[in-house]
mmCIF file of C-alpha atoms in Angstrom:
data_model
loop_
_atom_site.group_PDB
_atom_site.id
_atom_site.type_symbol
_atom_site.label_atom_id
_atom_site.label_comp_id
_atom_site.label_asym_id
_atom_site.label_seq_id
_atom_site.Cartn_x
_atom_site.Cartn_y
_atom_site.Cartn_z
ATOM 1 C CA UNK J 92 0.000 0.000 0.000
ATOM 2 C CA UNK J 93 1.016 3.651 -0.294
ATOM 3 C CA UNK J 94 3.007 4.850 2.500
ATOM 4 C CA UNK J 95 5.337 8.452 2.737
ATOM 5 C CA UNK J 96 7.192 8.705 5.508
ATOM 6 C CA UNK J 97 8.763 11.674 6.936
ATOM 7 C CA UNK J 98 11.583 12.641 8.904
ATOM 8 C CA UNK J 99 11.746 13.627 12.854
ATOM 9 C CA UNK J 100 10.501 16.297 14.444
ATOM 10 C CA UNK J 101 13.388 19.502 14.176
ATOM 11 C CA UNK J 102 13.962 22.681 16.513
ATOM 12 C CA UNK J 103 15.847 25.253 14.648
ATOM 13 C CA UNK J 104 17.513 28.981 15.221
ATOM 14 C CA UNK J 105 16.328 31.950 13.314
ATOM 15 C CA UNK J 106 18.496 32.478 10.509
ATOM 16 C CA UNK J 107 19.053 28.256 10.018
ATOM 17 C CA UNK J 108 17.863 26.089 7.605
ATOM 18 C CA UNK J 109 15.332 22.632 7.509
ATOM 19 C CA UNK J 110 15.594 19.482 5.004
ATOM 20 C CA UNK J 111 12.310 17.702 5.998
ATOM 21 C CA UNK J 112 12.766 14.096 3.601
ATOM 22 C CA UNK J 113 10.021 11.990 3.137
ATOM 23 C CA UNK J 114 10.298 8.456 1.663
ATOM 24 C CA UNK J 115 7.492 7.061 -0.753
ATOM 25 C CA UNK J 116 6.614 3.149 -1.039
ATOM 26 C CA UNK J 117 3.828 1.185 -2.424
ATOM 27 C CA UNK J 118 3.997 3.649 -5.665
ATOM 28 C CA UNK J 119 6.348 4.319 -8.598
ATOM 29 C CA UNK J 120 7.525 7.800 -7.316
ATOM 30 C CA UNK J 121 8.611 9.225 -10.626
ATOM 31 C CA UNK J 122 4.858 8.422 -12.368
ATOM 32 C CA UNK J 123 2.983 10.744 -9.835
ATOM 33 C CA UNK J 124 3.396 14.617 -8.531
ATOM 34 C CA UNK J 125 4.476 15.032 -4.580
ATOM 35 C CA UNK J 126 3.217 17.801 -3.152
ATOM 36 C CA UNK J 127 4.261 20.114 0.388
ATOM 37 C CA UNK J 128 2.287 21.714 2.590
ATOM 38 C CA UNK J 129 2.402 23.201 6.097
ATOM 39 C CA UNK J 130 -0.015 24.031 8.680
ATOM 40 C CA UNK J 131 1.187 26.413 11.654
ATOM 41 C CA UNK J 132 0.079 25.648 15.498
ATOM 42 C CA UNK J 133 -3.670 26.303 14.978
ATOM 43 C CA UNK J 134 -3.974 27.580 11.521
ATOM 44 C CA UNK J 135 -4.989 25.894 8.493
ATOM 45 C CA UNK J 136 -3.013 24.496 5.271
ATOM 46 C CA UNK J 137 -0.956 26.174 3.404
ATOM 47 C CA UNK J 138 0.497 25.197 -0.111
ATOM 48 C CA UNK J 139 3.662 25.421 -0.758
ATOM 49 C CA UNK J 140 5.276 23.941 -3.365
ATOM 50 C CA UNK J 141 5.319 20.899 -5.765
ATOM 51 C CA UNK J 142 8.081 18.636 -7.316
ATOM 52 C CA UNK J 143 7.814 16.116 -9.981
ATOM 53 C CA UNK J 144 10.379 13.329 -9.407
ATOM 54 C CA UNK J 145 9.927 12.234 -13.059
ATOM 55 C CA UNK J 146 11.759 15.427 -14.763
ATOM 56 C CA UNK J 147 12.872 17.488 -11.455
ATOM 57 C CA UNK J 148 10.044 20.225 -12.236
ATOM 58 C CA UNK J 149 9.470 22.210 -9.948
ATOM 59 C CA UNK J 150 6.361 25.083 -8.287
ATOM 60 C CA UNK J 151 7.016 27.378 -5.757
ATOM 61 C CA UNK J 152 4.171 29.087 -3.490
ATOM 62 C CA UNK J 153 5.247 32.770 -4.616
ATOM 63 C CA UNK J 154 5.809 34.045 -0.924
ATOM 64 C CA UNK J 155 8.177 31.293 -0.319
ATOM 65 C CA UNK J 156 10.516 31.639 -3.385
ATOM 66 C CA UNK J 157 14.271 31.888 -3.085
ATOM 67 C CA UNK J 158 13.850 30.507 0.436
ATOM 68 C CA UNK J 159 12.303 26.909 -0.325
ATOM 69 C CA UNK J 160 13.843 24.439 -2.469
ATOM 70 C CA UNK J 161 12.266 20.580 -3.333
ATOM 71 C CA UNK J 162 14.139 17.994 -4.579
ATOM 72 C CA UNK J 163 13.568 13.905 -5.078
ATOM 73 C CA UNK J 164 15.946 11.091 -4.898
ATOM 74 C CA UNK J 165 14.487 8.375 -7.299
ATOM 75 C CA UNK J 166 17.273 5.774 -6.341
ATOM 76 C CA UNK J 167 15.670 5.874 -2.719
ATOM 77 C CA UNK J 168 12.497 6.958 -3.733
ATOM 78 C CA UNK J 169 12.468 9.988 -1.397
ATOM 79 C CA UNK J 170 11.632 13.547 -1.591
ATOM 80 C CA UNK J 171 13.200 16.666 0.485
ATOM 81 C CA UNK J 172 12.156 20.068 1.058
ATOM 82 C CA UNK J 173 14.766 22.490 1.854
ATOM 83 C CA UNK J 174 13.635 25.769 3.368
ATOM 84 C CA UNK J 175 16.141 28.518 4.279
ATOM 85 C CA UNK J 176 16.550 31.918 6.432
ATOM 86 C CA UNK J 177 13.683 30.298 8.885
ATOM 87 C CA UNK J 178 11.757 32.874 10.864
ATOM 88 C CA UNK J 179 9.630 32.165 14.065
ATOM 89 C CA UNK J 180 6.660 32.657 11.504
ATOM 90 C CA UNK J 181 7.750 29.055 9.818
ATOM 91 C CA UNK J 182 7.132 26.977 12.792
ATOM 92 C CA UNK J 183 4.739 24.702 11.863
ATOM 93 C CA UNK J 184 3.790 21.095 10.692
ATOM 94 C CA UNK J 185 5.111 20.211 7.435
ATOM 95 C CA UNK J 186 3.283 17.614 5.220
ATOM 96 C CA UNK J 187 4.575 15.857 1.552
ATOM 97 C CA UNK J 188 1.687 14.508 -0.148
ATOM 98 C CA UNK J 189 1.013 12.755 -3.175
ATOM 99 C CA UNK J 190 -1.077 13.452 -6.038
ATOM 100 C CA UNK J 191 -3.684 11.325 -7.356
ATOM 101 C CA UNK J 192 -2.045 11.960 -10.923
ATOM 102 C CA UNK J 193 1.255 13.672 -12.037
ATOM 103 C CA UNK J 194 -0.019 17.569 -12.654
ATOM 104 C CA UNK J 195 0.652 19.840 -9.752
ATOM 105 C CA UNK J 196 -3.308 20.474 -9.485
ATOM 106 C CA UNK J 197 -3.923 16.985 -8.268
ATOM 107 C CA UNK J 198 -6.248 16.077 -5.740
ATOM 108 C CA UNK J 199 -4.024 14.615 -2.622
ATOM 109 C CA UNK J 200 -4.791 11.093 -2.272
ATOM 110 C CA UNK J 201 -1.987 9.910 0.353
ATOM 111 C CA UNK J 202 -0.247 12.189 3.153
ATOM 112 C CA UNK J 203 2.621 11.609 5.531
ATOM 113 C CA UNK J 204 2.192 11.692 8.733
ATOM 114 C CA UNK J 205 3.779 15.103 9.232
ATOM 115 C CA UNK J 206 7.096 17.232 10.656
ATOM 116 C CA UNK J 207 6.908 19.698 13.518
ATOM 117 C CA UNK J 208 9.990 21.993 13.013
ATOM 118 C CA UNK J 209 9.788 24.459 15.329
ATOM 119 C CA UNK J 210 12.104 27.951 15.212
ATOM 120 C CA UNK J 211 13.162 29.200 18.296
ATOM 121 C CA UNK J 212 16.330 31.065 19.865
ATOM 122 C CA UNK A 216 -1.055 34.342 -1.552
ATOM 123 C CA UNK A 217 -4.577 34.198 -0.796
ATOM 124 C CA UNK A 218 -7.021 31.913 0.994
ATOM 125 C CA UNK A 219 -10.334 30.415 -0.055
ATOM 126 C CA UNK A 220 -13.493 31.624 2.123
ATOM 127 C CA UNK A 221 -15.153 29.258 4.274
ATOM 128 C CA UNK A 222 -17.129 29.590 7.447
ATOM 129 C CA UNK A 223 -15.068 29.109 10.703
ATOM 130 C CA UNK A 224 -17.633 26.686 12.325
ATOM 131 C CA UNK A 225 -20.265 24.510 11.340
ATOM 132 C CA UNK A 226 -22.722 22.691 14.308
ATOM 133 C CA UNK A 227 -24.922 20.011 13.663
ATOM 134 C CA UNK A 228 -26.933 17.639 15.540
ATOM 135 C CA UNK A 229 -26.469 13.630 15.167
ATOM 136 C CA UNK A 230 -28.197 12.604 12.175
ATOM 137 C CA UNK A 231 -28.610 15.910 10.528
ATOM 138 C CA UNK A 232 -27.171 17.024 7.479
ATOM 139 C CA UNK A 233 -23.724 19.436 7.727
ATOM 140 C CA UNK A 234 -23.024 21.711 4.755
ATOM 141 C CA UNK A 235 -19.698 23.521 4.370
ATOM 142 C CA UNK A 236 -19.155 26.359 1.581
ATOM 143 C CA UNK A 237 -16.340 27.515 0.117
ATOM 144 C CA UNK A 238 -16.105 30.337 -1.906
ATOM 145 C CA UNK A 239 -14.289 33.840 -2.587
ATOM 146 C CA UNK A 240 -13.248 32.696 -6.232
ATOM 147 C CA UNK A 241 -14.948 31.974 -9.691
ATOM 148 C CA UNK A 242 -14.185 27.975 -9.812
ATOM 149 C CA UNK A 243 -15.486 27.708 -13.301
ATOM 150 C CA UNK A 244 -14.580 24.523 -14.787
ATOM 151 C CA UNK A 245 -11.758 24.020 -11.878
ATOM 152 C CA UNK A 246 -12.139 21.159 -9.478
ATOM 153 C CA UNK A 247 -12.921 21.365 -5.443
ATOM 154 C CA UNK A 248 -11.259 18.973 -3.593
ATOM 155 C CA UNK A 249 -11.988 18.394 -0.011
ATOM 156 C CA UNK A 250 -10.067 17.478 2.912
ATOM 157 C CA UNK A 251 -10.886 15.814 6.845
ATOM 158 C CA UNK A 252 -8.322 16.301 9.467
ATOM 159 C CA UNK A 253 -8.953 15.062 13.405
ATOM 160 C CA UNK A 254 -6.673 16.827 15.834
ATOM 161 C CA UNK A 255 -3.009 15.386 15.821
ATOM 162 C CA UNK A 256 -4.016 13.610 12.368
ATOM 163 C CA UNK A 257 -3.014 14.657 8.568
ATOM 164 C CA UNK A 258 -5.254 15.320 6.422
ATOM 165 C CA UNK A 259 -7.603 12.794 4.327
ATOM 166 C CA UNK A 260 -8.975 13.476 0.778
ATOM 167 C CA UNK A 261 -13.232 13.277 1.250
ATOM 168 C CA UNK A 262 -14.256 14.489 -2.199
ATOM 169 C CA UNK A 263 -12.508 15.334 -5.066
ATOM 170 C CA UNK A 264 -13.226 16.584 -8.687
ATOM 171 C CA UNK A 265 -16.466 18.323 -7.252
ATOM 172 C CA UNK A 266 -18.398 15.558 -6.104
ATOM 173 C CA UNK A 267 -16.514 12.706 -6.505
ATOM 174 C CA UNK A 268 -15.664 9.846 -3.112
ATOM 175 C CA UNK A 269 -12.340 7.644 -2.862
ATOM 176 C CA UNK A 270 -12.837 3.985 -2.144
ATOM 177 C CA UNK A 271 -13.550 3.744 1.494
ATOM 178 C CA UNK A 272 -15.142 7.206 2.352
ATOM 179 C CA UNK A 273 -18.861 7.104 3.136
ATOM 180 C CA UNK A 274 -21.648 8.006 0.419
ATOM 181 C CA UNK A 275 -23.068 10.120 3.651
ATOM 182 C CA UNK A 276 -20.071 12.425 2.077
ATOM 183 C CA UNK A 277 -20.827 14.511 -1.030
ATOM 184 C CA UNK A 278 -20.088 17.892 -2.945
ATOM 185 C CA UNK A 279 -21.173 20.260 -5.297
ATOM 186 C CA UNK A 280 -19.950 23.140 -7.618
ATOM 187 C CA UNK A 281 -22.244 25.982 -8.808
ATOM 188 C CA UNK A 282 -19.468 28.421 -9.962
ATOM 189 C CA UNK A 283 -18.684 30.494 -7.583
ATOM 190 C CA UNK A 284 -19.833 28.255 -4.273
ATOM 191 C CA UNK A 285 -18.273 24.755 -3.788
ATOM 192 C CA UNK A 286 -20.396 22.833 -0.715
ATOM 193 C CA UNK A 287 -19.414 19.959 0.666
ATOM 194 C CA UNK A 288 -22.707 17.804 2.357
ATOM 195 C CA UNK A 289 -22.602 15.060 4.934
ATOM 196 C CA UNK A 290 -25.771 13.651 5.370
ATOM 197 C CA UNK A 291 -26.728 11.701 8.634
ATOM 198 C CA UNK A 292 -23.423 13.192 10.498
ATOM 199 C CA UNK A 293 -22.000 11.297 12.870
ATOM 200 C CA UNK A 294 -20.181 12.423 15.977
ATOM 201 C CA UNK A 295 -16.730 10.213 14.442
ATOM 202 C CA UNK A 296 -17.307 13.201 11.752
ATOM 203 C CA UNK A 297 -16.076 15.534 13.996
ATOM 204 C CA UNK A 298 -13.026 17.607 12.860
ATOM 205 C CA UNK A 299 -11.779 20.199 10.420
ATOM 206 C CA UNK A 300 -12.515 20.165 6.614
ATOM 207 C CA UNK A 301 -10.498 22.365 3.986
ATOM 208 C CA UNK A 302 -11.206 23.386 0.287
ATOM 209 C CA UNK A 303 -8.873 23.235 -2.428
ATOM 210 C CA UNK A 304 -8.524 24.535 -5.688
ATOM 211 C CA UNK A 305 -5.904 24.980 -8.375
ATOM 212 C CA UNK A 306 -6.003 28.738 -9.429
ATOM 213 C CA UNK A 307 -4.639 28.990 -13.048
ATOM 214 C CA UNK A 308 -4.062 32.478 -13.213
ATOM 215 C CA UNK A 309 -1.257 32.926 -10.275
ATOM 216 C CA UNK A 310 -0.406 28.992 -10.937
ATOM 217 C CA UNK A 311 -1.028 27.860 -7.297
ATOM 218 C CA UNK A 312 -3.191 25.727 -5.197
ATOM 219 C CA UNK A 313 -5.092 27.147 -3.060
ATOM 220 C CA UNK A 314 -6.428 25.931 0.378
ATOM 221 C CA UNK A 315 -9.898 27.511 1.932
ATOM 222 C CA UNK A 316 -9.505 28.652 5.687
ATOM 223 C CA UNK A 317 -11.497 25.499 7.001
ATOM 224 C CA UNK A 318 -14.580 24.689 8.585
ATOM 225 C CA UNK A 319 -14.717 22.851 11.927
ATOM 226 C CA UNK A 320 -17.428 20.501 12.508
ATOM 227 C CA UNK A 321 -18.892 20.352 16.134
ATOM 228 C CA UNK A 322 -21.769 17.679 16.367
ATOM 229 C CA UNK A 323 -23.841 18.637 19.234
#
């Protein structure tokens, strides 16, 4: 069955950066879209970016360009999201998800079970 | 960015019917996809494509698109149906998905 698993939860300094990973089984990664999205303490979802492990395209949620960065590892079948210069403002819960096909507008048909990363001095 | 409009809370009695809106944009011909998520959970896919179900979701779940309102109905709710539910929609102009504010479900 489909499964994406993600990395540990992370506590990070202002100014430092995250790699969240999350590792994909049960599907051929490159034949379907992975999407990431976070959800501060309390808030709702937020979109923020989508990767295709197929050709290495890439979508950026415009307030988080030149800051965020996806990439995919189709050897291990795992995907990373990179995201830079953290602010308090970026704690929050950060999901990968896949799509139901390989466009980025894809409905979300499987979701890992989530990364807190928290920023804190 | 910008957020999809839905109503903060929703109550509803045990065994009436909940419905959720979603609006603040012309949908058109773009799909609504709808999401469950339980506290400490991540999120499930309810309805997609409008009005569509994935295997194992209850028919009690439904949706709808007139335009420029997407709904999502569950019919006989259940208190298990508890929890919030979020909109989404790919918005071609700005090339983005887009997430409504969710809706939490209280069942009285």
């Amino acid at each position: 069955q489909v499964q994406l698993v993600q990395s540990g939860a992370e506590v990070k300094t202002p100014g430092a950066s995250v790699k969240v990973s999350c590792k994909a089984s049960g599907y051929r990664i490159t034949t379907f879209g992975l999407t990431w999205v976070r959800q501060a303490p309390g808030q709702g979802l937020e979109w923020m970016g989508w990767i295709s492990a197929y050709n290495g395209n890439t979508k950026y949620a415009q307030n988080l360009q030149g800051r965020v960065t996806m990439t995919t590892d189709t050897s291990t079948s795992t995907a990373y999201m990179e995201l830079r210069s953290l602010r308090s403002a970026d704690t929050a819960v950060y999901y990968c998800a896949k799509g139901a096909y390989y466009n980025t507008e894809s409905r979300l048909d499987h979701w890992g079970q989530g990364t807190l990363v928290t920023v804190s001095s | 960015s910008y957020v999809l409009t839905q109503p903060p809370s929703v109550s509803v009695a045990p065994g009436q019917t909940a419905r959720i809106t979603c609006g603040g944009y012309n949908f058109g011909s773009e799909s609504v996809h709808w999401y469950q998520q339980k506290p400490g959970q991540a999120p499930v896919l309810v309805v997609y494509d409008n009005r569509d179900r994935p295997s194992g979701i209850p028919e009690r779940f439904s949706g709808s698109n007139s335009g420029n309102t997407a709904t999502l109905t569950i019919s006989r709710v259940e208190a298990g149906d508890e929890a919030h539910y979020y909109c989404q929609v790919w918005d071609s102009s700005s090339d983005q998905v887009v997430f409504g504010g969710g809706t939490e479900l209280t069942v009285l």
